[in-house]
Amino acid sequence: MNNSIISKNCVIGKNVTIKDGSIIGENVIIEEDVYIDYGCIIKDNVHIKRGTFVGARCILGEYLVDFFDDMKNKNHPLIIGQNSLIRSETIIYGENIIGDNFQTGHRVTIREKSDIGNNVRIGTLSDIQGHCKIGNYINIHSNVHIGQKSIIKDYVWIFPYVVLTNDPTPPSEQLLGVTVESFAVIATMSVILPGVHIYEDALVAAGATVNKDVPKEVVVAGSPAKPICKVSDIKNKISGEKVYPWRYTFDRGMPWNNVGYEQWAKNNPYM
Amino acid sequence: MNNSIISKNCVIGKNVTIKDGSIIGENVIIEEDVYIDYGCIIKDNVHIKRGTFVGARCILGEYLVDFFDDMKNKNHPLIIGQNSLIRSETIIYGENIIGDNFQTGHRVTIREKSDIGNNVRIGTLSDIQGHCKIGNYINIHSNVHIGQKSIIKDYVWIFPYVVLTNDPTPPSEQLLGVTVESFAVIATMSVILPGVHIYEDALVAAGATVNKDVPKEVVVAGSPAKPICKVSDIKNKISGEKVYPWRYTFDRGMPWNNVGYEQWAKNNPYM
Amino acid sequence: MNNSIISKNCVIGKNVTIKDGSIIGENVIIEEDVYIDYGCIIKDNVHIKRGTFVGARCILGEYLVDFFDDMKNKNHPLIIGQNSLIRSETIIYGENIIGDNFQTGHRVTIREKSDIGNNVRIGTLSDIQGHCKIGNYINIHSNVHIGQKSIIKDYVWIFPYVVLTNDPTPPSEQLLGVTVESFAVIATMSVILPGVHIYEDALVAAGATVNKDVPKEVVVAGSPAKPICKVSDIKNKISGEKVYPWRYTFDRGMPWNNVGYEQWAKNNPYM
């Protein structure tokens, strides 16, 4: 028994599971080994690559604002990379190309033109507002808000309830996105003000309001945030060992997993 | 093929679209040119005015707490004004009258007795707790929490992750709502404490904790928030021009669009 | 007319309502007088005790990460206590035992091993990350984030947008949860840093960043939070009476309702 609706011109690969109550639009491509859980709405022109799981009641290929001109879906393709794990009730707009090994928590919202690389994880309730650039190996935790025009390079960590803003004189039409360089870390409930540049290996402490650029390897804290030390000054409270730059001490989910950053970087020159 | 369920005593206008999987309760009125996307739940006594779009899987006319007395829906009508755009997965309770040209992002929650005027926009994930008063031409961005007993006049801007609180000595039964006067702006991640009054044209900077009234045209910042300047002291960093009061420099979506506030105000005396 | 799907080996009690479009997995037990609203997904091995209401489109028994090994649901039971009220679109994972009289707002997310006692209320959008311990008579308001390894004793109040963190040097593998002792109150938009211990009857003011333990009956405020007074110094602004410890002045929903804490405590020695 399966009451899903599959529209015309779809291509469904081998070993695809589509659970009950799903609605698949026109010109949808679902590659082999994809699993679509109950009640998903997959709108026109979505392409899901092989091995991807789509949780219950996701909406993929959500309408852009031009739908409302005449209640007709325009051609805004969405491509989701292979081996991705989209948890239940995530909404992803059309006009997005998302890399491989993508993961979301529940109820994530991703607007158009979010430009998301490979190995990106976005936590429950986070809201990517679109027109931004998100690199590779990014970890965005729960309930993070990424404003339009944000640029996030590679290997960045953003913790819960962080907001990247973009309007220097709200309300205005002059959006200035935040830039976060590679290996930077932004801790819980920090607000980054419009146009701020957070440099490599920097660390923004929890609860900070950041209204100035944060130099490389510097820790800022407070509201407004001020530099308090270098990341290399921070030590593990138990072991007493240095923990930052974190790429030398942490490898889960990273390409240098089980190899170590130093060894990996020799073979993969990054900077 | 359409497996939607329409209950008795409904009135459905001309040129109405109801996509698959929707459930329409009793005594529902859907005026002409309304579009209801997949899987909506429209409970009893909902009235949707003409030209309105209801996104996938919205719940309109959600049960109030008196439903749980005997698992029967009481008579709590919901009226949604014409030409509104309710994005997917929004939940709106019964016992609400909402004005025309209403817009929501995704997964907005609006409790009973929210008293919402015309031309109000409420962003993704925002939560209007009900028993409040929201005027006209209000822009509430993503993930904003409006506590009970809040009063928001007209032409107010509230940015992401702002909370209007209401309990001076939590937990208590003595709720004191926040009042936000017309043309005020509250920037990202600010908390407004119970009973605080934010006066006309005031600006609360991002990340503020506001525990005192904010006078007219004053900018406050910090935690606790302190006055830092007048809004007229703020200049655009690039052009060097004054940007506040914003109604003289910004018009998108406002009734003075393409006319200018001064010209418009001559014909529409406001204060 | 009812197109719900009920899988094999389910036990459905007397006077159970299951509205249209629900999908009930295998080995589900639904006790008498349970009401399941439209479009719920109840996965395998869920047990809902008598008198409980499950709002529209909840997902109960959501997959743990081991599902994705082979796209097969493992045995992770979920038990929801009697007379609970689960509002629409709540997602609760398997591998949870939840007490009686449980209440959620909308779109709550509860991960595995959350260990939730009796008479717990969790507000709209809140996210319980699992592997934590939540006692009895807990009130968690809207949009609260409870990190893994948090311990919350009994009679605790947590207000909107509070985050309990757990990673002292993010990103790391060394999680240190927050502990909140009984009768403590954490006000809106506070962040509690990893490993912090909040003692009995303490009060964290709104917008605080708490990086040190908070002693018994102490009020802390600011960023970083500092002690500002004792809770007994706080007076109701109108009546001039002491309001804390709150258990002597507030009883709604508490076991000492209509009796008073003092009288009740005589018969129910707590500490």
PDB file of C-alpha atoms in Angstrom, chain B residues 1 4 28 41 45 49 55 62 72 86 94 101 114 121 144 146 160 189 196 207 219 222 226 229 237 245 248:
ATOM      1  CA  MET B   1      -6.252  12.851  -8.312  1.00  0.00           C
ATOM      2  CA  SER B   4      -8.170  16.206   0.265  1.00  0.00           C
ATOM      3  CA  VAL B  28     -14.583  27.081   6.587  1.00  0.00           C
ATOM      4  CA  ILE B  41      -4.868  21.313   7.967  1.00  0.00           C
ATOM      5  CA  ASN B  45     -14.369  28.210  11.482  1.00  0.00           C
ATOM      6  CA  LYS B  49      -9.946  36.035   2.283  1.00  0.00           C
ATOM      7  CA  GLY B  55       1.949  27.130   1.938  1.00  0.00           C
ATOM      8  CA  GLU B  62      -5.138  25.352  15.686  1.00  0.00           C
ATOM      9  CA  LYS B  72     -13.988  18.985  20.961  1.00  0.00           C
ATOM     10  CA  ILE B  86       1.496  32.270   4.593  1.00  0.00           C
ATOM     11  CA  GLY B  94      -8.149  30.127  16.243  1.00  0.00           C
ATOM     12  CA  ASN B 101      -1.333  41.586   3.017  1.00  0.00           C
ATOM     13  CA  SER B 114      -2.662  38.139  18.684  1.00  0.00           C
ATOM     14  CA  ARG B 121       5.386  40.437   8.072  1.00  0.00           C
ATOM     15  CA  VAL B 144      11.568  36.569  17.261  1.00  0.00           C
ATOM     16  CA  ILE B 146       6.723  38.205  21.275  1.00  0.00           C
ATOM     17  CA  PRO B 160      16.205  38.179  14.490  1.00  0.00           C
ATOM     18  CA  MET B 189      19.387  39.340  19.763  1.00  0.00           C
ATOM     19  CA  VAL B 196       9.783  48.425  29.341  1.00  0.00           C
ATOM     20  CA  GLY B 207      22.714  42.226  21.697  1.00  0.00           C
ATOM     21  CA  VAL B 219      19.980  54.749  20.790  1.00  0.00           C
ATOM     22  CA  GLY B 222      24.910  47.024  25.946  1.00  0.00           C
ATOM     23  CA  LYS B 226      22.612  52.451  28.252  1.00  0.00           C
ATOM     24  CA  CYS B 229      23.624  58.725  21.290  1.00  0.00           C
ATOM     25  CA  LYS B 237      29.548  54.686   6.822  1.00  0.00           C
ATOM     26  CA  PRO B 245      14.773  58.404  11.675  1.00  0.00           C
ATOM     27  CA  TYR B 248      13.046  59.481   5.778  1.00  0.00           C
TER      28      TYR B 248
END
